CSV table of C-alpha atoms and ligand atoms in Angstrom, one decimal:
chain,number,residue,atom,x,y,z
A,1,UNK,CA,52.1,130.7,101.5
A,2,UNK,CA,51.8,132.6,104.8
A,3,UNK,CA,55.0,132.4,107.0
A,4,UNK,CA,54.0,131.1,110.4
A,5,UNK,CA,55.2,133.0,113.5
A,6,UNK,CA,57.6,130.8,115.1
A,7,UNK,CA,55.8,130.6,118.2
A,8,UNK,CA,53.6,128.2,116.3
A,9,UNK,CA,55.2,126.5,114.0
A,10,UNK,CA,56.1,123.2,115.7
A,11,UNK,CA,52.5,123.4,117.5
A,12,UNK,CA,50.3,120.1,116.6
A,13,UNK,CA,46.7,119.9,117.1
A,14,UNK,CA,45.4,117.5,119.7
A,15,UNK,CA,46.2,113.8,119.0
A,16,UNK,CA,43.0,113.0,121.0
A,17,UNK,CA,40.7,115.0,118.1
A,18,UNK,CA,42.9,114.3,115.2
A,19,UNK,CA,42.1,110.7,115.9
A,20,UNK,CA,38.7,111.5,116.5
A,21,UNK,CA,38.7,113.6,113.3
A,22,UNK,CA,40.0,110.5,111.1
A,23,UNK,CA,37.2,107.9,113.1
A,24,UNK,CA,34.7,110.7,112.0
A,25,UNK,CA,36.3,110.7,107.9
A,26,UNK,CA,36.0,106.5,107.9
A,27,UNK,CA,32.9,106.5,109.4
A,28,UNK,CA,31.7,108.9,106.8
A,29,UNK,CA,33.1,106.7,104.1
A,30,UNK,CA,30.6,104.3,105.3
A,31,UNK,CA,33.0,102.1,107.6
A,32,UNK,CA,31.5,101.2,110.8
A,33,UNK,CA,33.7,102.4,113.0
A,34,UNK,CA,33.9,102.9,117.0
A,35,UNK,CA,35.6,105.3,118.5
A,36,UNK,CA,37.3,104.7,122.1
A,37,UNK,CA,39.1,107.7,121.1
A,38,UNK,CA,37.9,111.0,122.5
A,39,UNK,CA,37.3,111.2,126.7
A,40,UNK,CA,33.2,112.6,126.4
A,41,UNK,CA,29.8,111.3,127.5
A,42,UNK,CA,27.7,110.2,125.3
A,43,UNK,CA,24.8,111.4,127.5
A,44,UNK,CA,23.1,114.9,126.4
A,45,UNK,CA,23.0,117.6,128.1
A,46,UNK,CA,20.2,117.3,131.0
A,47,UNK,CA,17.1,118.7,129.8
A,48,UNK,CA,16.7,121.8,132.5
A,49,UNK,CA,19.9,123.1,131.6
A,50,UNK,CA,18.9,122.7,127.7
A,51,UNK,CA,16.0,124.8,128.4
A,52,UNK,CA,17.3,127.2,130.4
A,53,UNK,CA,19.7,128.0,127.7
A,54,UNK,CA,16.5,128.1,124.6
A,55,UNK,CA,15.0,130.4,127.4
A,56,UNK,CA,17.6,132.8,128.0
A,57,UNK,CA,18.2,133.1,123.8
A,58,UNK,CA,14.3,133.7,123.8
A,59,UNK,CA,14.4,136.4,126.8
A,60,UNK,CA,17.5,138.1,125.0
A,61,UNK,CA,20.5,137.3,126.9
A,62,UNK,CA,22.5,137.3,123.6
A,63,UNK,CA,25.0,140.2,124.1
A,64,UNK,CA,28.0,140.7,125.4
A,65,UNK,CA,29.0,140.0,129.2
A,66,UNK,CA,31.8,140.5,131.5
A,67,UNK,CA,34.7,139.4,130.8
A,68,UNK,CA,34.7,137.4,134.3
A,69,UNK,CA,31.1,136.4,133.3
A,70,UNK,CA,28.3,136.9,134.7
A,71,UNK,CA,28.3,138.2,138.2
A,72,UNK,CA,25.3,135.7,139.2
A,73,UNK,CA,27.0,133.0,137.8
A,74,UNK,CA,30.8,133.4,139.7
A,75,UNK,CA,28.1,133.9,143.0
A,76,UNK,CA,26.8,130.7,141.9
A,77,UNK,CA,29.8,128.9,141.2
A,78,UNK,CA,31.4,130.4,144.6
A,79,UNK,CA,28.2,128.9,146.2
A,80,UNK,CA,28.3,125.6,144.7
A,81,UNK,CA,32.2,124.9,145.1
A,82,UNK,CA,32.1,126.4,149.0
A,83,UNK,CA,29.5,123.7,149.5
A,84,UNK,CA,30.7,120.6,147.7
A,85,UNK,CA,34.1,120.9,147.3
A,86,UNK,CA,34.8,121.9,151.1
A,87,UNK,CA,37.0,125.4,150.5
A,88,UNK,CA,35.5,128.8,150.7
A,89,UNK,CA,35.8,130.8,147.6
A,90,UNK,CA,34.8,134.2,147.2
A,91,UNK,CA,33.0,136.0,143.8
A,92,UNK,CA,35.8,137.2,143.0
A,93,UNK,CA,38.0,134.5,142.8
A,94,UNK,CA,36.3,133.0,139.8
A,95,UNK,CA,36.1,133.6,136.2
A,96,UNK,CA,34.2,131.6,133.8
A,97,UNK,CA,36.3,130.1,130.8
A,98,UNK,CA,35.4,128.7,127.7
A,99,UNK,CA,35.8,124.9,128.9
A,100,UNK,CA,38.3,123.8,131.5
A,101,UNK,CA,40.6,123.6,128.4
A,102,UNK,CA,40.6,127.7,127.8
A,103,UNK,CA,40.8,127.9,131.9
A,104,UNK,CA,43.8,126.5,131.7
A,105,UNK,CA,45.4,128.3,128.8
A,106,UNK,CA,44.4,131.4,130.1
A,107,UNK,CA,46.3,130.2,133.7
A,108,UNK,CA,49.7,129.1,131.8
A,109,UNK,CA,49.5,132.5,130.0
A,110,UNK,CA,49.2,134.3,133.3
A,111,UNK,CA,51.4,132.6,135.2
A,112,UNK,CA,54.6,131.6,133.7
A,113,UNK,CA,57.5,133.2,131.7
A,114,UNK,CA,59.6,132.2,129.0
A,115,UNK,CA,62.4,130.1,130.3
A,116,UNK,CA,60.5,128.6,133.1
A,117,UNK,CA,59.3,125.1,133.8
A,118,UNK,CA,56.0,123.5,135.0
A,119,UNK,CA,56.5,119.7,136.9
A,120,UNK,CA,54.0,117.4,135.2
A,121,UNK,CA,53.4,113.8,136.5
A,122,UNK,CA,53.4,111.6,133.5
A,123,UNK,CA,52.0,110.2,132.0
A,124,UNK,CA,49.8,113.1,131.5
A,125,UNK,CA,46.7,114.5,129.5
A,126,UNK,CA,48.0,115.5,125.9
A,127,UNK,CA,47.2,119.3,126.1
A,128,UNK,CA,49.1,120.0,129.2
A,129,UNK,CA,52.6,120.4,127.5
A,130,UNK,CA,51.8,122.3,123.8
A,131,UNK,CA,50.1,124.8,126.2
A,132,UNK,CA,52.9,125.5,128.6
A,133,UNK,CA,55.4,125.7,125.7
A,134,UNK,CA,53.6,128.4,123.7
A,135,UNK,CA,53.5,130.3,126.9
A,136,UNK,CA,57.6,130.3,126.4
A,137,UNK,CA,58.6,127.7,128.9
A,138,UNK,CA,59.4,124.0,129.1
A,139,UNK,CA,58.1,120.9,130.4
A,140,UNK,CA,59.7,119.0,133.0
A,141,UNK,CA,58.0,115.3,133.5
A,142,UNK,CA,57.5,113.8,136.6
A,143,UNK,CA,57.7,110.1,136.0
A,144,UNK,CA,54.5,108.2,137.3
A,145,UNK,CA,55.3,104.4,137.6
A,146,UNK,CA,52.9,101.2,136.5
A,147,UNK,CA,54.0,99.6,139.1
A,148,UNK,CA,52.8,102.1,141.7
A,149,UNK,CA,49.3,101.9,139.4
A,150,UNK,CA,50.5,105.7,138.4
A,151,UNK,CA,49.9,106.6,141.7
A,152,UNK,CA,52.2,109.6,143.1
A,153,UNK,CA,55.0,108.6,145.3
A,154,UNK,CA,57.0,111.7,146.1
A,155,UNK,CA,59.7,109.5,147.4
A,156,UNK,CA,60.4,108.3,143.6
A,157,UNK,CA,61.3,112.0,142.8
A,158,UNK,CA,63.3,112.5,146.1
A,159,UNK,CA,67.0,111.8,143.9
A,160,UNK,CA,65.5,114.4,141.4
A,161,UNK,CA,67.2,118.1,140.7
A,162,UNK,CA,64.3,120.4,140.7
A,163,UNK,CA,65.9,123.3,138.8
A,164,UNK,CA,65.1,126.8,140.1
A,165,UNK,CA,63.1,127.8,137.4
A,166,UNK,CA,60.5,125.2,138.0
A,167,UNK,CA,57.4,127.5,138.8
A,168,UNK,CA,54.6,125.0,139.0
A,169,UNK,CA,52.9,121.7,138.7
A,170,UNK,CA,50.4,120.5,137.3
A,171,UNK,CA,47.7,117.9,139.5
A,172,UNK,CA,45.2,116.3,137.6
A,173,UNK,CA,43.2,113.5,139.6
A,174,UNK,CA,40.9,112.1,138.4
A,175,UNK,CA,43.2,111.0,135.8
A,176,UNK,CA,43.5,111.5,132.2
A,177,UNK,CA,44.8,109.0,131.1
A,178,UNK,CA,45.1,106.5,133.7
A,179,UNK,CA,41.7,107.1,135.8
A,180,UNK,CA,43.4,107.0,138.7
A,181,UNK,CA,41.6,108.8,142.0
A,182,UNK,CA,44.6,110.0,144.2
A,183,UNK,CA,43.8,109.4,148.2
A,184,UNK,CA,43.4,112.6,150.1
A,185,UNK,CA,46.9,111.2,152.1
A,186,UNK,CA,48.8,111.2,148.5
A,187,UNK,CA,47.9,114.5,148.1
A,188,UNK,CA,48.5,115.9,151.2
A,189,UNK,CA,52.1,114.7,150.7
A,190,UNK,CA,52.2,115.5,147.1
A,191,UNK,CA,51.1,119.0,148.0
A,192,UNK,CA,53.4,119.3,150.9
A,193,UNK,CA,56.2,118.1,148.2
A,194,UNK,CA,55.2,121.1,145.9
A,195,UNK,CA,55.3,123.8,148.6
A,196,UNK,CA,58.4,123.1,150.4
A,197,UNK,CA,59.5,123.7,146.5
A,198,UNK,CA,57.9,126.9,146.4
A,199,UNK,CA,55.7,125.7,143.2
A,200,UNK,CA,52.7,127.3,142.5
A,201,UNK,CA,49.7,124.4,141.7
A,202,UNK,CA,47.9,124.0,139.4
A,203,UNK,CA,44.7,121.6,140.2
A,204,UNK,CA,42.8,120.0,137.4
A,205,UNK,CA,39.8,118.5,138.6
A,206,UNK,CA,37.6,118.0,135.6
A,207,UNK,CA,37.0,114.5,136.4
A,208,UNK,CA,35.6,115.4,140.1
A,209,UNK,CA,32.3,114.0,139.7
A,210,UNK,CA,32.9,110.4,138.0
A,211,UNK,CA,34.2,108.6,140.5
A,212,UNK,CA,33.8,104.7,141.3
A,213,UNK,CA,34.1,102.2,144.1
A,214,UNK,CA,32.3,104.6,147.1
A,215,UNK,CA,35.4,106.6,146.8
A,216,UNK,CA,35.3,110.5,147.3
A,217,UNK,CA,37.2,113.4,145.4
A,218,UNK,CA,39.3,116.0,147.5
A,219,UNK,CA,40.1,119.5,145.9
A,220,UNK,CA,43.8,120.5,146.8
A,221,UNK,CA,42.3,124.0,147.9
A,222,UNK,CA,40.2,122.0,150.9
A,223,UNK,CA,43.7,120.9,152.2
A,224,UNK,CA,44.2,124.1,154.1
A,225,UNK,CA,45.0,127.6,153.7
A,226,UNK,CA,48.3,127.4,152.7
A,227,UNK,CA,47.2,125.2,149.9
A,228,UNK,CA,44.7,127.2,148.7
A,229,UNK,CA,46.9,130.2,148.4
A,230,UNK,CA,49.2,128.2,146.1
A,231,UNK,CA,46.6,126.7,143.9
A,232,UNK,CA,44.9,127.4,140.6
A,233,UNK,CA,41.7,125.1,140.4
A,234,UNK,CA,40.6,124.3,137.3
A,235,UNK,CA,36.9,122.1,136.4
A,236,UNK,CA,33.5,122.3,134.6
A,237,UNK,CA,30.5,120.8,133.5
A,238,UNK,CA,32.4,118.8,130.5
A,239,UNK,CA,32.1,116.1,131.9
A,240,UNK,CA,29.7,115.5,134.8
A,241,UNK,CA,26.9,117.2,133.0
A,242,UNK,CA,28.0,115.9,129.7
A,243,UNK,CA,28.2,119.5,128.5
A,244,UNK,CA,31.3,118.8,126.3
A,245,UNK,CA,30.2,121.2,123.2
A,246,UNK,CA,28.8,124.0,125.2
A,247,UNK,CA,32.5,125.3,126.3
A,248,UNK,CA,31.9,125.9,129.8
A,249,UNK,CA,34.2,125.8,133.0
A,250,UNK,CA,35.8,127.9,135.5
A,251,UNK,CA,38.9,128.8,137.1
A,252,UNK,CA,39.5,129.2,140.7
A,253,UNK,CA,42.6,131.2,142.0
A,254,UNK,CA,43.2,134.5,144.4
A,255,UNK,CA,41.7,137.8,142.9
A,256,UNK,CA,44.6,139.7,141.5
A,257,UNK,CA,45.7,136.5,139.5
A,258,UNK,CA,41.7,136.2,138.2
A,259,UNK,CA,41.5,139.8,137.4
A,260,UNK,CA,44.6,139.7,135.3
A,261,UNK,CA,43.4,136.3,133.2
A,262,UNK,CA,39.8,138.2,132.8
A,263,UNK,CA,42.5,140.7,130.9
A,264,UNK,CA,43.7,138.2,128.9
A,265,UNK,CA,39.7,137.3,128.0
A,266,UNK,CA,38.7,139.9,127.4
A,267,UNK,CA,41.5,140.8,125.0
A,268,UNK,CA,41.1,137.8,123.3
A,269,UNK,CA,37.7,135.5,123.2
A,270,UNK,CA,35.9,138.4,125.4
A,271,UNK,CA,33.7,136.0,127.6
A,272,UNK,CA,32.1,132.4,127.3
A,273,UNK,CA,28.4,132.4,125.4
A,274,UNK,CA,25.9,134.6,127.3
A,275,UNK,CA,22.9,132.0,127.1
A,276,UNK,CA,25.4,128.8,128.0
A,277,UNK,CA,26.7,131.2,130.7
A,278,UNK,CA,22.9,131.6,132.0
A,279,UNK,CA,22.5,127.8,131.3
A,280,UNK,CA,25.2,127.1,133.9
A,281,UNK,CA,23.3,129.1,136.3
A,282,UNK,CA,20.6,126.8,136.8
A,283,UNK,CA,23.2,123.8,136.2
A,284,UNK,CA,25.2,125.4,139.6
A,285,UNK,CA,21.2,124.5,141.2
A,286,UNK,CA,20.8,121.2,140.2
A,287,UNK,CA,21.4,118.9,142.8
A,288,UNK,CA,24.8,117.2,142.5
A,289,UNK,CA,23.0,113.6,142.3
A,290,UNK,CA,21.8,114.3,138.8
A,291,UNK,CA,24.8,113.4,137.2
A,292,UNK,CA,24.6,109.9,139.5
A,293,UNK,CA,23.0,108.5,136.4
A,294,UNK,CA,25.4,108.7,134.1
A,295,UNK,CA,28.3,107.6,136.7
A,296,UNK,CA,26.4,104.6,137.5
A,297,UNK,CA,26.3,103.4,133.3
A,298,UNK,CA,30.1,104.2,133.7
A,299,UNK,CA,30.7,102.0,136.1
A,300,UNK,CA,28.8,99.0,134.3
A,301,UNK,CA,30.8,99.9,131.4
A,302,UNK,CA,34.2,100.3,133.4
A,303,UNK,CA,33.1,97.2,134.7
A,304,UNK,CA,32.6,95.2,131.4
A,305,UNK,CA,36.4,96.7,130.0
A,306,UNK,CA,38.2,94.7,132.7
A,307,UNK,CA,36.5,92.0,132.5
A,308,UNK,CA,36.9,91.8,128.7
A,309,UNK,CA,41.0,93.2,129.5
A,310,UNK,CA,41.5,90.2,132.0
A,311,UNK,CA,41.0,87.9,129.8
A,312,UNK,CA,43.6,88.9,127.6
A,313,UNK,CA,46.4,88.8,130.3
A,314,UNK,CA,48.8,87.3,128.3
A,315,UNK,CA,49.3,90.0,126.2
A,316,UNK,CA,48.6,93.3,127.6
A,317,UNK,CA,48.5,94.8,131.8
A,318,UNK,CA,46.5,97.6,133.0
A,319,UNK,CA,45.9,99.8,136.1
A,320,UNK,CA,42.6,99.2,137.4
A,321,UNK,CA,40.4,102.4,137.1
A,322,UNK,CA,38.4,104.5,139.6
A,323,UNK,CA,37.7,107.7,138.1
A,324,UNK,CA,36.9,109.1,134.9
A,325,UNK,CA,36.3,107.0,131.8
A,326,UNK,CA,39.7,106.0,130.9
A,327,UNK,CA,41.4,102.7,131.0
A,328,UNK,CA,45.3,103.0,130.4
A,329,UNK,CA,46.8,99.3,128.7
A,330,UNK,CA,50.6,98.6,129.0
A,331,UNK,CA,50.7,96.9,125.8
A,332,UNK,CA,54.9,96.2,125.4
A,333,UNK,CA,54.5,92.6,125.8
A,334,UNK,CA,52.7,92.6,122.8
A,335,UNK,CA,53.8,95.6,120.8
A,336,UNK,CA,58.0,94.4,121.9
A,337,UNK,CA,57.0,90.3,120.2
A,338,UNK,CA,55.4,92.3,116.8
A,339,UNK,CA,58.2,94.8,116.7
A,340,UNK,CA,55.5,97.9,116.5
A,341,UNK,CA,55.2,101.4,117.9
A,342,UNK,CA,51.9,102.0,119.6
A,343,UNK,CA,51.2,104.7,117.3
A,344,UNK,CA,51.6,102.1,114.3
A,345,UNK,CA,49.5,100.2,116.5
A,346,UNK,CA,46.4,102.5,116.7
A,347,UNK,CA,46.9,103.4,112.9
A,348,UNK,CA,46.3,99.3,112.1
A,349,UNK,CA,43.3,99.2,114.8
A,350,UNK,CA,41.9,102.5,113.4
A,351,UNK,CA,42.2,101.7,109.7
A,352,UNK,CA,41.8,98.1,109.5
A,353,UNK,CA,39.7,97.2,112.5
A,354,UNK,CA,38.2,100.3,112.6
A,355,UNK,CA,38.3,100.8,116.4
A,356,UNK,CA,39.7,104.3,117.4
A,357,UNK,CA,41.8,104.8,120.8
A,358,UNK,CA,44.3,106.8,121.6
A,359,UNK,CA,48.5,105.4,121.7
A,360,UNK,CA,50.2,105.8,125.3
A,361,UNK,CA,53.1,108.0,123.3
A,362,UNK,CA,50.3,110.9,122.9
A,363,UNK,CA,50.5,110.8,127.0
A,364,UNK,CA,54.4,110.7,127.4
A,365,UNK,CA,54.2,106.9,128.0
A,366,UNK,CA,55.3,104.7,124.9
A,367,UNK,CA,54.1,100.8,124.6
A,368,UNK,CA,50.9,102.0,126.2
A,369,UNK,CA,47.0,103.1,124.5
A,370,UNK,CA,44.4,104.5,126.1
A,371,UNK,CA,40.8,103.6,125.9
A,372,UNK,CA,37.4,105.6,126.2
A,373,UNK,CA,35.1,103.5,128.0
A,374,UNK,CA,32.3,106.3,127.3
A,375,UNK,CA,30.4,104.8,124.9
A,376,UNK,CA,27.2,101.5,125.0
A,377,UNK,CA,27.5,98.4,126.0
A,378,UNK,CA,27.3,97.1,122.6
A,379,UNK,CA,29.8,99.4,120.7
A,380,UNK,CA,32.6,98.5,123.3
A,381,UNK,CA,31.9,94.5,123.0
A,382,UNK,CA,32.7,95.0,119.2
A,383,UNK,CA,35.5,96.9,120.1
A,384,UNK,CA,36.9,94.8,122.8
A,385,UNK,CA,35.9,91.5,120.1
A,386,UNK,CA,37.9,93.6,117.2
A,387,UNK,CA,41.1,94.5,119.4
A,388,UNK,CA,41.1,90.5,120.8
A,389,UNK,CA,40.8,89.1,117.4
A,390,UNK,CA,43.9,91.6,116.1
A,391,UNK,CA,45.6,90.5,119.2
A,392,UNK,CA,45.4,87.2,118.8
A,393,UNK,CA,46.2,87.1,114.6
B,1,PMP,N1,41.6,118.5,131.5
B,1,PMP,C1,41.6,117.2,131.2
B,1,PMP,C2,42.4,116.2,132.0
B,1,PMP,C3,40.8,116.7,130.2
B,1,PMP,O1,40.8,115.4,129.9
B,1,PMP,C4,40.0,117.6,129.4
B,1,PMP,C5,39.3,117.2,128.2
B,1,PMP,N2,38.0,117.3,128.3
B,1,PMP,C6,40.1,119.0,129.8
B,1,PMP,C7,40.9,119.4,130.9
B,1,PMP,C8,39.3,120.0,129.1
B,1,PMP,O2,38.0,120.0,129.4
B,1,PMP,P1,36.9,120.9,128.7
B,1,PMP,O3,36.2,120.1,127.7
B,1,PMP,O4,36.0,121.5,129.8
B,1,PMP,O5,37.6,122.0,128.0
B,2,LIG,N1,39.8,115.7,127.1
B,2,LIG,C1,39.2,114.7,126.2
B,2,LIG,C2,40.1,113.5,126.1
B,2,LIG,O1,41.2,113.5,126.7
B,2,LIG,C3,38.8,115.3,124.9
B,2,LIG,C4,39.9,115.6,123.9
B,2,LIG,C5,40.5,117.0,124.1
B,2,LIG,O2,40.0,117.8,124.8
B,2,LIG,O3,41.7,117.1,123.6
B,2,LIG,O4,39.8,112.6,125.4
């Protein structure tokens, strides 16, 4: 056998897609099986920016590209985040990743050293610490508390010893994994918290578009200048433009700091696709509305989850959603009375009721599971009927 470098060797892949993978195995075995599993739309891809990729293979934009891709496309991008997002961002300041995922890889890389530590409110998206800790440093969690509804209340953490070798933290709102939307007041304070610190930010905003109850999204970069020259911004078209497979996002962050993770790129996956690079091109001109849609089926859906959630009070809590298609379940009442794990729990649910989601554990939050609400109508009133009858057995 091979002998793994170190660096690896205690590296796990994704919970979130192992899970996925072993809904995928049943399913193929002929079970019928639904997934609450994996955070993507189950829209496709709108149709102009499906042509406009065909197009660009057709027209021969099949070679290489700049390791920063494509200089029309970081104009573009520049364009389309100074206008929406409310903070003025230069050419230059943006480099096109392979997903928001590979953006944020290549900023851990780039940023921190071994024997440093990123902050990370938890609970917190699944990817967030195995990436920091092959970049040679170590996670330091920032508790996030149900009874707040995982909001951020820099007061909690007011009793905590930052050490000095905390370099960063990591903001993710929308939420993966609780869908909560963080007030433009929290994160004024929150941000004002991680500066007196000295702590570089990191801003993941894949989730900026799918947002409920007429509430709006605020980048941390629009919160002034001194905010902006601390922060790493990190989205895509993942998820509002249900884009998922194509591997497309972007990194935002000052120009010597994009210059040296186009480096790293180019020394290692080179650039994203050229034709889903041109794709996102015309994607950066579609109006934003044209994901409106897909937010507004969310929403039903979103909708139809706590309504089937509330009626099941007695054994389970959870913090209302409004962003992103996640729905985060304190389960201990339940889980403490059977004496289970929630990561026995979604084992029984995934291979005897054959309903996939995702245990609170995978997060940094035990007793907990998180649901997908990104699927039909239909699929999640089996689900919801399968995880009340189990419940109730
Ligand atoms: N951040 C969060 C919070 C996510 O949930 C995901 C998963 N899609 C990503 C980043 C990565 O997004 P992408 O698919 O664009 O790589
Ligand atoms: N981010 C999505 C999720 O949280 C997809 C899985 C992944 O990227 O690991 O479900």
């Amino acid at each position: 056998m091979l002998k793994i470098a170190n660096r690896v060797k205690a590296l796990k892949s994704s919970s979130i897609m192992a899970i996925s993978a072993r809904a995928a195995e049943l399913k193929a075995e002929g079970h019928e099986v639904i997934s609450l599993a994996a955070g993507e739309p189950d829209f496709n891809t709108p149709d102009l920016i499906q042509a406009a990729a065909t197009k660009a293979m057709k027209d021969g934009i099949t070679k290489y590209t700049p390791a920063t891709g494509f200089q029309s496309l970081r104009e573009a991008i520049a364009k389309k985040i100074s206008l929406e997002n409310g903070f003025p961002v230069d050419p230059e300041e943006v480099l096109i990743t392979s997903g928001a995922k590979h953006g944020l890889y290549l900023a851990l890389q780039c940023l921190v050293d071994p024997g440093e530590a990123i902050l990370i409110p938890t609970p917190a998206w699944v990817s967030y610490s195995p990436m920091i800790e092959l970049a040679g440093a170590s996670v330091i969690p920032l508790p996030l508390y149900e009874e707040d509804g995982y909001r951020p209340n820099v007061e909690r953490w007011k009793g905590m010893a930052i050490p000095p070798n905390a370099k960063g933290i990591i903001i993710n709102s929308p939420n993966n994994p609780t869908g909560v939307v963080y007030s433009r007041e929290e994160l004024i304070k929150l941000t004002g918290w991680a500066l007196q610190r000295n702590l570089w930010i990191i801003s993941d905003e894949i989730y900026e578009k799918i947002i409920y109850d007429n509430l709006t999204h605020t980048s941390i970069s629009a919160l002034g200048p001194e905010a902006k020259k601390a922060t790493i911004t990190v989205s895509g078209f993942s998820k509002s433009y249900a884009m998922t497979g194509w591997r497309f996002g972007w990194v935002i962050a000052d120009r010597p700091f994009i210059a040296k993770m186009a480096s790293l790129q180019s020394q290692s996956n080179s650039h994203v696709t050229s034709f889903v690079q041109w794709a996102a091109i015309t994607a950066c001109t579609l109006p934003p509305e044209i994901g409106n849609f897909m937010v507004a089926e969310f929403d039903k859906r979103r909708r139809y989850c706590m309504e089937r959630l509330d009626k099941m009070g007695d054994y389970l809590s959870y913090t209302r959603p409004t962003g992103a298609f996640y729905i985060f379940i304190n389960l201990s009442k339940w889980l403490i009375k059977n004496r289970m794990t929630d990561l026995e729990f979604c084992k029984e649910l995934l291979n005897k009721e054959y309903v996939g989601v995702v245990p609170g554990s995978s997060f940094g939050k035990e007793h907990s599971i998180r649901i997908s609400y990104a699927t039909n109508i239909d699929n999640l009133k089996k689900a919801f009927d399968r995880i009340e009858a189990y419940l109730n057995r």
